[in-house]
């Protein structure tokens, strides 16, 4: 009788599987489909062949879309298990006006969020044009987090102040207290140099000198690009601010006295480096290299993390509405494979994150540096803390 009973139940089980299969197909058919739009420069000077080949530390070496796409591919199974999907659309824009129009079009088409790999001005234009969350994956300007902040503007890219604070903490830890600051000729260099000087003062370092440099074909200005002349005098370390990167890359080992170089060459604070070997980081770098057919850069990791944060928000609220996903994005945490949970600061929209210190060959250390503490979250020792906020918008 026992075999007969087993045989008797088999058809019922098969029928049950058929019903479950049908339900599974129906569930997949009803999966909530979300879309995010990435706005990137139509003709990106940062990705010119000569610049990519030089691989300046901290500069992008490929399109941000590669990082976002890699994150969404990794999250596909988890999204499907939650009954949702998340697709990426990339839109090239030639100006801030184009970016504004593209963002408005994306909002009308039902996009969940907009990601920007744009200048500060274009990023602000997008944030002012839509009521969607806007995730900034590249612009480091502190004014986007401070006086020019916006209520739904989030920053996955570290700010200029975060990078400066990371370097200043490192100098304090190394007891390199006398700093010679070299600043390039562009407005961006001047703005970033002011941030560096503020960090030097904030951490009790001493500015032993501040000098301009300039790469020029004019024979009368050749001394402005001579490392031996620029680095004369007494100091423990040379901090170079060079947004272009060409002068900085030639500075290490060419100083008048044997001194370390930090800033935009030598020892550089970045969001990520392919040689970071802890907390599952090698797997992240290898997966990206397999998908994009190139080595991951700090800019790629930032884009990857933006995609991962959006996917995590969708998983937290897979059936929507969009407002629930937006709330999960603002209030949730994301794992960036750096050993800590990362979240957006309520006062300026900046993503809390460690910064890695690298010489280009490997990771030398990270910030926050051991011994520099915060009453709530040590990650808030890099970047503007809540009492310092200039952002007046409610989130």
XYZ file of C-alpha atoms in Angstrom:
395
model
C 0.000 0.000 0.000
C 2.825 2.376 0.768
C 4.169 2.331 -2.829
C 0.662 2.885 -4.165
C 0.205 5.913 -1.964
C 3.475 7.338 -3.215
C 2.455 6.796 -6.810
C -0.883 8.337 -6.088
C 0.692 11.533 -4.798
C 3.088 12.042 -7.702
C 0.502 13.463 -10.116
C -0.696 15.828 -7.431
C 2.866 16.945 -6.818
C 3.454 17.458 -10.515
C 0.272 19.475 -10.718
C 1.427 21.503 -7.754
C 4.703 22.232 -9.487
C 2.786 23.320 -12.559
C 0.701 25.700 -10.477
C 3.791 27.035 -8.690
C 5.509 27.459 -12.037
C 2.571 29.429 -13.353
C 2.574 31.573 -10.234
C 6.294 32.135 -10.656
C 5.805 33.281 -14.243
C 2.991 35.569 -13.152
C 5.155 37.019 -10.396
C 7.964 37.730 -12.838
C 5.502 39.307 -15.240
C 4.265 41.592 -12.482
C 7.756 42.556 -11.270
C 8.115 46.247 -10.602
C 10.356 47.691 -13.328
C 12.434 50.714 -12.338
C 14.817 52.761 -14.470
C 17.634 55.177 -13.643
C 19.181 57.650 -16.056
C 22.875 58.526 -16.082
C 23.820 61.902 -17.581
C 27.393 62.163 -18.782
C 29.366 64.598 -20.966
C 28.852 64.134 -24.697
C 32.516 64.875 -25.401
C 34.372 64.094 -22.186
C 37.784 65.744 -22.146
C 38.706 63.631 -19.113
C 38.601 60.540 -21.317
C 40.856 61.782 -24.098
C 43.223 59.029 -25.112
C 46.399 60.761 -23.908
C 44.904 61.399 -20.463
C 43.581 57.869 -20.071
C 46.960 56.433 -21.030
C 48.685 58.526 -18.353
C 46.193 57.301 -15.725
C 46.536 60.267 -13.386
C 45.754 59.240 -9.812
C 42.173 60.097 -8.922
C 41.157 60.779 -12.530
C 38.643 58.647 -14.467
C 39.930 56.151 -17.015
C 36.608 55.166 -18.554
C 32.907 56.040 -18.630
C 30.907 56.073 -15.395
C 28.307 53.878 -17.075
C 30.670 50.907 -16.716
C 30.563 51.118 -12.922
C 26.785 51.567 -12.683
C 26.153 48.728 -15.133
C 28.461 46.414 -13.175
C 26.573 47.150 -9.941
C 23.171 46.523 -11.496
C 24.345 43.248 -13.012
C 25.622 42.099 -9.612
C 22.289 43.036 -8.007
C 20.100 41.398 -10.677
C 19.430 38.163 -8.789
C 18.622 39.964 -5.535
C 16.326 42.359 -7.386
C 14.529 39.489 -9.120
C 14.120 37.673 -5.812
C 12.464 40.810 -4.434
C 10.175 40.994 -7.474
C 11.759 44.043 -9.104
C 14.137 45.081 -11.843
C 16.372 48.102 -12.306
C 17.580 49.238 -15.731
C 20.134 51.871 -16.728
C 19.818 54.424 -19.516
C 22.825 56.568 -20.396
C 22.277 60.002 -21.947
C 25.147 62.179 -23.241
C 24.698 65.934 -22.723
C 26.723 68.820 -24.134
C 25.799 71.596 -21.684
C 24.019 72.398 -18.438
C 20.927 73.313 -20.457
C 21.023 69.927 -22.201
C 21.424 68.211 -18.838
C 18.389 70.047 -17.472
C 16.266 69.060 -20.473
C 17.414 65.435 -20.313
C 16.625 65.230 -16.590
C 13.140 66.639 -17.128
C 12.548 64.148 -19.935
C 13.686 61.313 -17.683
C 11.323 62.430 -14.925
C 8.365 62.575 -17.311
C 9.243 59.082 -18.556
C 9.011 57.727 -15.004
C 12.693 57.407 -14.069
C 13.372 56.473 -10.459
C 16.468 58.671 -10.123
C 19.060 60.603 -12.101
C 22.804 60.060 -11.808
C 25.170 62.826 -12.901
C 28.757 62.515 -14.064
C 28.885 66.246 -14.760
C 30.370 69.549 -13.638
C 29.107 71.292 -10.511
C 27.107 73.787 -12.604
C 25.416 71.089 -14.686
C 24.721 69.014 -11.573
C 22.959 71.970 -9.958
C 20.942 72.558 -13.131
C 19.724 68.959 -12.974
C 18.923 69.117 -9.257
C 16.887 72.303 -9.782
C 15.000 70.851 -12.744
C 13.497 67.696 -11.221
C 11.958 66.376 -8.031
C 13.775 63.057 -8.321
C 16.800 62.058 -6.266
C 19.962 63.154 -8.070
C 23.116 61.179 -7.319
C 26.350 63.017 -8.051
C 29.080 60.518 -8.928
C 31.954 62.840 -9.837
C 31.740 66.540 -8.857
C 33.900 67.121 -5.752
C 33.133 70.813 -5.194
C 32.279 71.526 -1.565
C 29.763 74.199 -2.476
C 27.438 71.460 -3.746
C 27.385 70.099 -0.191
C 27.286 73.480 1.513
C 25.838 76.807 0.322
C 24.593 75.361 -2.996
C 23.109 72.154 -1.582
C 19.734 70.866 -2.728
C 17.165 68.749 -0.826
C 17.294 65.688 -3.101
C 20.930 65.971 -4.200
C 23.139 63.154 -2.913
C 26.890 62.888 -3.317
C 28.481 59.487 -3.784
C 31.768 61.058 -4.883
C 33.889 62.262 -1.944
C 34.131 66.017 -1.573
C 37.314 68.017 -1.962
C 37.308 68.652 1.769
C 37.087 64.929 2.488
C 40.203 64.321 0.420
C 42.021 67.227 2.084
C 41.027 66.072 5.569
C 42.231 62.545 4.780
C 45.637 63.867 3.727
C 45.900 66.219 6.717
C 45.081 63.382 9.125
C 47.766 61.276 7.487
C 50.356 64.039 7.834
C 49.503 64.407 11.513
C 49.894 60.653 12.020
C 53.279 60.708 10.242
C 54.380 63.828 12.158
C 55.037 65.677 8.893
C 53.943 69.005 10.321
C 55.720 71.560 8.086
C 53.930 71.755 4.741
C 55.029 73.450 1.515
C 51.974 74.047 -0.679
C 52.316 74.274 -4.472
C 49.245 75.485 -6.371
C 48.443 75.403 -10.078
C 47.210 78.295 -12.225
C 43.535 77.404 -12.791
C 40.476 78.637 -10.852
C 39.842 75.027 -9.806
C 43.365 74.875 -8.389
C 42.788 78.074 -6.407
C 39.537 76.728 -4.960
C 41.083 73.410 -4.020
C 44.179 75.085 -2.563
C 41.948 77.065 -0.198
C 40.381 73.788 0.957
C 43.850 72.295 1.503
C 44.964 75.318 3.530
C 41.860 75.051 5.702
C 42.623 71.371 6.374
C 46.237 72.193 7.210
C 45.034 74.743 9.763
C 42.237 72.527 11.110
C 44.644 69.719 12.006
C 47.338 71.928 13.527
C 49.860 71.613 10.710
C 52.108 74.521 9.750
C 52.212 76.101 6.304
C 55.923 76.704 5.759
C 55.346 78.234 2.334
C 52.857 78.601 -0.510
C 54.047 78.951 -4.102
C 52.381 78.964 -7.526
C 53.521 76.735 -10.352
C 52.760 76.954 -14.054
C 53.530 74.781 -17.054
C 54.300 77.121 -19.907
C 56.121 77.243 -23.212
C 57.221 80.801 -22.475
C 60.975 80.835 -21.642
C 60.341 83.710 -19.217
C 58.111 81.416 -17.113
C 60.237 78.278 -17.080
C 61.200 78.779 -13.429
C 57.519 78.429 -12.461
C 57.680 74.747 -13.414
C 61.113 73.924 -12.001
C 60.753 71.501 -9.054
C 64.246 72.260 -7.750
C 63.499 75.979 -7.483
C 59.935 75.590 -6.214
C 60.847 73.222 -3.386
C 63.720 75.187 -1.848
C 63.506 75.849 1.892
C 62.650 73.936 5.034
C 59.588 71.677 5.160
C 58.617 68.086 5.935
C 56.324 67.448 2.983
C 55.253 69.000 -0.331
C 51.495 69.224 -0.947
C 50.738 69.801 -4.624
C 47.353 70.981 -5.942
C 47.161 70.259 -9.666
C 43.699 69.627 -11.109
C 45.193 68.891 -14.518
C 47.731 66.431 -13.117
C 50.583 66.922 -15.592
C 52.926 68.925 -13.332
C 52.126 66.868 -10.237
C 53.081 63.564 -11.874
C 56.626 64.884 -12.478
C 57.190 66.170 -8.925
C 58.043 63.097 -6.780
C 61.804 62.452 -6.577
C 62.541 65.823 -8.194
C 62.331 68.024 -5.110
C 65.321 70.061 -3.913
C 65.534 68.005 -0.723
C 64.376 64.407 -0.174
C 60.805 65.038 0.924
C 57.519 63.137 0.370
C 54.933 64.562 -2.013
C 51.182 64.401 -1.336
C 48.037 65.840 -2.892
C 47.670 65.138 -6.603
C 50.794 62.973 -6.844
C 52.970 60.946 -4.516
C 50.471 60.021 -1.818
C 46.905 60.659 -2.999
C 43.569 60.300 -1.182
C 41.076 58.423 -3.367
C 37.752 56.634 -2.947
C 39.136 53.331 -4.271
C 42.191 51.612 -5.648
C 42.461 48.329 -7.511
C 45.181 47.122 -5.123
C 42.996 47.422 -2.017
C 42.997 43.890 -0.625
C 40.589 43.793 2.342
C 36.862 43.287 2.990
C 36.096 41.616 -0.318
C 37.604 44.482 -2.297
C 39.617 42.227 -4.642
C 36.399 40.553 -5.763
C 34.837 43.932 -6.571
C 37.876 44.947 -8.613
C 38.041 41.620 -10.446
C 34.342 41.597 -11.318
C 34.616 45.113 -12.714
C 37.734 44.253 -14.737
C 35.976 41.204 -16.162
C 32.939 43.237 -17.224
C 34.593 46.467 -18.380
C 37.836 44.943 -19.719
C 39.949 47.486 -17.823
C 41.280 48.169 -14.341
C 38.866 49.776 -11.922
C 39.565 53.383 -10.895
C 38.276 55.461 -7.988
C 35.727 57.068 -10.331
C 34.508 53.629 -11.426
C 34.024 52.513 -7.830
C 32.018 55.669 -7.071
C 29.708 54.948 -10.010
C 29.488 51.297 -8.949
C 28.517 52.333 -5.429
C 25.815 54.676 -6.739
C 24.297 51.775 -8.666
C 24.564 49.531 -5.622
C 22.871 52.106 -3.362
C 19.963 52.436 -5.795
C 19.616 48.668 -6.117
C 19.599 48.308 -2.315
C 16.862 50.947 -2.069
C 14.733 49.096 -4.639
C 15.218 45.808 -2.786
C 14.082 47.546 0.413
C 10.883 48.770 -1.290
C 10.478 46.523 -4.357
C 6.828 47.336 -5.021
C 7.243 51.069 -4.612
C 5.868 53.593 -4.710
C 8.850 55.613 -5.873
C 8.656 57.718 -2.699
C 9.294 54.595 -0.604
C 12.390 53.782 -2.680
C 13.603 57.363 -2.310
C 13.165 57.141 1.448
C 15.073 53.842 1.551
C 17.895 55.478 -0.421
C 18.128 58.445 1.959
C 17.877 56.435 5.168
C 19.495 53.124 4.256
C 23.043 51.813 4.435
C 25.216 50.389 1.688
C 28.218 48.060 1.770
C 31.077 49.414 -0.299
C 33.495 46.561 0.546
C 35.582 48.781 2.785
C 34.665 47.229 6.130
C 32.109 49.831 7.245
C 28.468 50.622 6.544
C 28.060 53.759 4.464
C 25.097 56.128 4.590
C 24.162 59.606 3.418
C 24.650 62.450 5.893
C 21.406 64.140 6.747
C 22.926 67.621 6.776
C 24.544 67.747 3.340
C 23.682 64.591 1.367
C 27.291 63.392 1.334
C 27.915 59.656 1.516
C 29.998 58.730 4.540
C 32.967 56.687 3.366
C 36.603 55.964 4.172
C 39.282 57.266 1.839
C 42.268 55.234 0.726
C 45.802 56.635 0.597
C 47.758 55.348 -2.373
C 51.007 55.976 -4.211
C 49.585 54.378 -7.337
C 51.234 51.013 -6.680
C 49.324 49.960 -3.591
C 47.236 51.201 -0.668
C 49.416 52.778 2.019
C 46.669 53.513 4.539
C 43.183 54.892 4.960
C 41.295 57.715 6.624
C 39.821 58.293 9.139
C 43.254 57.630 10.638
C 43.457 55.558 13.845
C 43.252 57.815 16.882
C 41.125 60.526 15.264
C 37.702 60.045 16.799
C 34.179 61.400 16.529
C 31.423 61.233 19.191
C 28.984 59.489 16.815
C 30.667 58.226 13.645
C 34.388 58.391 12.899
C 33.629 58.708 9.188
C 32.332 62.207 9.964
C 35.887 63.346 10.738
C 36.488 63.582 6.983
C 34.364 66.289 5.396
C 32.059 68.879 6.893
C 30.521 67.770 10.183
C 26.975 68.679 11.255
C 27.955 71.733 13.392
C 29.809 73.189 10.397
C 26.993 72.841 7.890
C 26.107 75.706 5.604
C 23.327 73.738 3.917
C 19.948 75.170 4.934
C 17.561 72.832 3.096
C 15.452 70.179 4.792
C 15.901 66.560 3.746
